[in-house]
């Protein structure tokens, strides 16, 4: 099994760095491979370094323009170089069996939301989760609950997004995951 890890290119607080390193180490020790953005910087570098140090499989996926900017991790046994950010996400989706977002910024959100949305649309049936370090994702979860309350998001979709505190919880979530029905089907609309 491989899990795509979405996280920041900045380090963030020390507690987040420590949690990312512990998380990646535990994945490697469980025999779970990591697919990630391929960088040596920030939380991405922490995840890769920790998993590699624990003997884990780590696959980086990075667009050529970022390789040219010298942010690629040179110690990876495998770095898939692609042409664009869109190709990066598509390749990560192809390589991974599940997705998890660690703390990060706009790019982390964008990667998570695209993977989660692709699942809603039936493009894959892979689980997506948030690793909630120090309550980092609680404001986002409050906004998502507001989207449910206001009728923009089906509660089943939000329920399908895992919120986990550690590697063990993530692996249990992935193991027991049941994908909700596709958002759009060819079935006729319900009667008024």
PDB file of C-alpha atoms in Angstrom, residues 14-139:
ATOM      1  CA  UNK A  14       8.364  22.323  15.943  1.00  0.00           C
ATOM      2  CA  UNK A  15       5.415  20.209  17.149  1.00  0.00           C
ATOM      3  CA  UNK A  16       4.207  19.839  13.559  1.00  0.00           C
ATOM      4  CA  UNK A  17       7.675  18.853  12.334  1.00  0.00           C
ATOM      5  CA  UNK A  18       7.975  16.254  15.092  1.00  0.00           C
ATOM      6  CA  UNK A  19       4.501  14.874  14.325  1.00  0.00           C
ATOM      7  CA  UNK A  20       5.306  14.653  10.592  1.00  0.00           C
ATOM      8  CA  UNK A  21       8.554  12.799  11.285  1.00  0.00           C
ATOM      9  CA  UNK A  22       6.855  10.376  13.669  1.00  0.00           C
ATOM     10  CA  UNK A  23       3.990   9.833  11.250  1.00  0.00           C
ATOM     11  CA  UNK A  24       6.321   9.070   8.312  1.00  0.00           C
ATOM     12  CA  UNK A  25       8.511   6.799  10.428  1.00  0.00           C
ATOM     13  CA  UNK A  26       5.472   4.825  11.579  1.00  0.00           C
ATOM     14  CA  UNK A  27       4.213   4.472   7.989  1.00  0.00           C
ATOM     15  CA  UNK A  28       7.610   3.121   6.914  1.00  0.00           C
ATOM     16  CA  UNK A  29       7.721   0.714   9.869  1.00  0.00           C
ATOM     17  CA  UNK A  30       4.236  -0.533   8.907  1.00  0.00           C
ATOM     18  CA  UNK A  31       5.461  -1.246   5.374  1.00  0.00           C
ATOM     19  CA  UNK A  32       3.373   1.540   3.841  1.00  0.00           C
ATOM     20  CA  UNK A  33       4.972   3.500   1.013  1.00  0.00           C
ATOM     21  CA  UNK A  34       4.760   7.265   0.722  1.00  0.00           C
ATOM     22  CA  UNK A  35       4.024   9.265  -2.411  1.00  0.00           C
ATOM     23  CA  UNK A  36       4.635  12.974  -1.958  1.00  0.00           C
ATOM     24  CA  UNK A  37       5.550  16.177  -3.786  1.00  0.00           C
ATOM     25  CA  UNK A  38       9.246  15.355  -4.095  1.00  0.00           C
ATOM     26  CA  UNK A  39      10.709  18.324  -2.236  1.00  0.00           C
ATOM     27  CA  UNK A  40      13.540  18.471   0.255  1.00  0.00           C
ATOM     28  CA  UNK A  41      12.129  21.589   1.924  1.00  0.00           C
ATOM     29  CA  UNK A  42       9.786  22.112   4.872  1.00  0.00           C
ATOM     30  CA  UNK A  43       7.420  19.438   6.094  1.00  0.00           C
ATOM     31  CA  UNK A  44       7.772  17.626   2.748  1.00  0.00           C
ATOM     32  CA  UNK A  45      11.477  17.126   3.386  1.00  0.00           C
ATOM     33  CA  UNK A  46      10.801  16.044   6.969  1.00  0.00           C
ATOM     34  CA  UNK A  47       8.357  13.364   5.812  1.00  0.00           C
ATOM     35  CA  UNK A  48      10.723  12.032   3.155  1.00  0.00           C
ATOM     36  CA  UNK A  49      13.800  12.041   5.383  1.00  0.00           C
ATOM     37  CA  UNK A  50      12.029  10.283   8.255  1.00  0.00           C
ATOM     38  CA  UNK A  51      10.535   7.577   6.041  1.00  0.00           C
ATOM     39  CA  UNK A  52      13.832   6.989   4.240  1.00  0.00           C
ATOM     40  CA  UNK A  53      15.710   6.776   7.550  1.00  0.00           C
ATOM     41  CA  UNK A  54      13.232   4.100   8.663  1.00  0.00           C
ATOM     42  CA  UNK A  55      13.799   2.109   5.459  1.00  0.00           C
ATOM     43  CA  UNK A  56      10.506   3.040   3.833  1.00  0.00           C
ATOM     44  CA  UNK A  57       9.540   3.391   0.201  1.00  0.00           C
ATOM     45  CA  UNK A  58       9.336   7.056  -0.811  1.00  0.00           C
ATOM     46  CA  UNK A  59       8.319   8.234  -4.264  1.00  0.00           C
ATOM     47  CA  UNK A  60       8.499  11.904  -5.137  1.00  0.00           C
ATOM     48  CA  UNK A  61       6.485  13.499  -7.936  1.00  0.00           C
ATOM     49  CA  UNK A  62       7.548  16.962  -9.077  1.00  0.00           C
ATOM     50  CA  UNK A  63       7.043  19.179 -12.109  1.00  0.00           C
ATOM     51  CA  UNK A  64      10.159  20.027 -14.074  1.00  0.00           C
ATOM     52  CA  UNK A  65       9.980  23.734 -13.209  1.00  0.00           C
ATOM     53  CA  UNK A  66      10.379  22.930  -9.493  1.00  0.00           C
ATOM     54  CA  UNK A  67      13.234  20.539 -10.230  1.00  0.00           C
ATOM     55  CA  UNK A  68      14.851  23.406 -12.136  1.00  0.00           C
ATOM     56  CA  UNK A  69      14.381  25.613  -9.055  1.00  0.00           C
ATOM     57  CA  UNK A  70      16.424  23.037  -7.087  1.00  0.00           C
ATOM     58  CA  UNK A  71      13.754  22.091  -4.567  1.00  0.00           C
ATOM     59  CA  UNK A  72      13.779  18.387  -5.515  1.00  0.00           C
ATOM     60  CA  UNK A  73      14.978  15.916  -2.879  1.00  0.00           C
ATOM     61  CA  UNK A  74      18.188  14.459  -4.299  1.00  0.00           C
ATOM     62  CA  UNK A  75      18.199  11.492  -1.907  1.00  0.00           C
ATOM     63  CA  UNK A  76      15.057   9.848  -3.244  1.00  0.00           C
ATOM     64  CA  UNK A  77      15.352   6.428  -4.846  1.00  0.00           C
ATOM     65  CA  UNK A  78      12.541   7.482  -7.213  1.00  0.00           C
ATOM     66  CA  UNK A  79      11.549  10.937  -8.407  1.00  0.00           C
ATOM     67  CA  UNK A  80       8.932  11.074 -11.161  1.00  0.00           C
ATOM     68  CA  UNK A  81       9.387  14.334 -13.065  1.00  0.00           C
ATOM     69  CA  UNK A  82       6.240  15.566 -14.799  1.00  0.00           C
ATOM     70  CA  UNK A  83       5.354  18.557 -16.946  1.00  0.00           C
ATOM     71  CA  UNK A  84       2.865  20.435 -14.761  1.00  0.00           C
ATOM     72  CA  UNK A  85       1.248  20.711 -11.350  1.00  0.00           C
ATOM     73  CA  UNK A  86      -1.873  19.051 -12.745  1.00  0.00           C
ATOM     74  CA  UNK A  87       0.200  16.115 -13.988  1.00  0.00           C
ATOM     75  CA  UNK A  88       1.819  15.911 -10.551  1.00  0.00           C
ATOM     76  CA  UNK A  89      -1.542  15.458  -8.816  1.00  0.00           C
ATOM     77  CA  UNK A  90      -2.762  12.976 -11.420  1.00  0.00           C
ATOM     78  CA  UNK A  91       0.428  10.919 -11.051  1.00  0.00           C
ATOM     79  CA  UNK A  92       0.215  10.979  -7.243  1.00  0.00           C
ATOM     80  CA  UNK A  93      -3.405   9.807  -7.477  1.00  0.00           C
ATOM     81  CA  UNK A  94      -2.357   7.000  -9.801  1.00  0.00           C
ATOM     82  CA  UNK A  95       0.431   5.846  -7.460  1.00  0.00           C
ATOM     83  CA  UNK A  96      -1.462   6.106  -4.156  1.00  0.00           C
ATOM     84  CA  UNK A  97      -4.100   3.973  -2.490  1.00  0.00           C
ATOM     85  CA  UNK A  98      -5.160   6.736  -0.079  1.00  0.00           C
ATOM     86  CA  UNK A  99      -4.501  10.402   0.680  1.00  0.00           C
ATOM     87  CA  UNK A 100      -3.651  12.272   3.860  1.00  0.00           C
ATOM     88  CA  UNK A 101      -3.092  15.975   4.471  1.00  0.00           C
ATOM     89  CA  UNK A 102      -0.683  17.047   7.174  1.00  0.00           C
ATOM     90  CA  UNK A 103      -0.435  20.713   8.163  1.00  0.00           C
ATOM     91  CA  UNK A 104       0.402  22.961   5.256  1.00  0.00           C
ATOM     92  CA  UNK A 105      -0.833  25.957   3.287  1.00  0.00           C
ATOM     93  CA  UNK A 106      -2.736  26.664   0.072  1.00  0.00           C
ATOM     94  CA  UNK A 107      -0.996  23.955  -1.972  1.00  0.00           C
ATOM     95  CA  UNK A 108      -1.787  21.334   0.666  1.00  0.00           C
ATOM     96  CA  UNK A 109      -5.445  22.360   0.658  1.00  0.00           C
ATOM     97  CA  UNK A 110      -5.566  22.355  -3.117  1.00  0.00           C
ATOM     98  CA  UNK A 111      -4.105  18.836  -3.319  1.00  0.00           C
ATOM     99  CA  UNK A 112      -6.423  17.486  -0.629  1.00  0.00           C
ATOM    100  CA  UNK A 113      -9.534  19.068  -2.097  1.00  0.00           C
ATOM    101  CA  UNK A 114      -8.795  17.853  -5.594  1.00  0.00           C
ATOM    102  CA  UNK A 115      -8.239  14.261  -4.400  1.00  0.00           C
ATOM    103  CA  UNK A 116     -11.359  14.392  -2.221  1.00  0.00           C
ATOM    104  CA  UNK A 117     -13.452  15.943  -5.020  1.00  0.00           C
ATOM    105  CA  UNK A 118     -12.258  13.395  -7.573  1.00  0.00           C
ATOM    106  CA  UNK A 119     -13.577  10.725  -5.193  1.00  0.00           C
ATOM    107  CA  UNK A 120     -16.953  12.488  -4.939  1.00  0.00           C
ATOM    108  CA  UNK A 121     -17.174  12.520  -8.725  1.00  0.00           C
ATOM    109  CA  UNK A 122     -16.394   8.818  -8.992  1.00  0.00           C
ATOM    110  CA  UNK A 123     -12.972   9.230 -10.604  1.00  0.00           C
ATOM    111  CA  UNK A 124     -11.568   7.017  -7.840  1.00  0.00           C
ATOM    112  CA  UNK A 125     -12.825   5.378  -4.634  1.00  0.00           C
ATOM    113  CA  UNK A 126      -9.766   6.042  -2.458  1.00  0.00           C
ATOM    114  CA  UNK A 127      -9.981   7.386   1.095  1.00  0.00           C
ATOM    115  CA  UNK A 128      -8.822  10.873   2.031  1.00  0.00           C
ATOM    116  CA  UNK A 129      -8.025  12.059   5.539  1.00  0.00           C
ATOM    117  CA  UNK A 130      -6.637  14.896   7.615  1.00  0.00           C
ATOM    118  CA  UNK A 131      -3.886  14.298  10.188  1.00  0.00           C
ATOM    119  CA  UNK A 132      -5.070  16.752  12.827  1.00  0.00           C
ATOM    120  CA  UNK A 133      -1.868  17.864  14.569  1.00  0.00           C
ATOM    121  CA  UNK A 134      -2.495  20.280  17.459  1.00  0.00           C
ATOM    122  CA  UNK A 135      -6.048  20.902  16.209  1.00  0.00           C
ATOM    123  CA  UNK A 136      -4.643  22.403  13.001  1.00  0.00           C
ATOM    124  CA  UNK A 137      -7.578  21.288  10.847  1.00  0.00           C
ATOM    125  CA  UNK A 138     -10.395  22.212  13.286  1.00  0.00           C
ATOM    126  CA  UNK A 139     -11.139  25.634  11.692  1.00  0.00           C
TER     127      UNK A 139
END
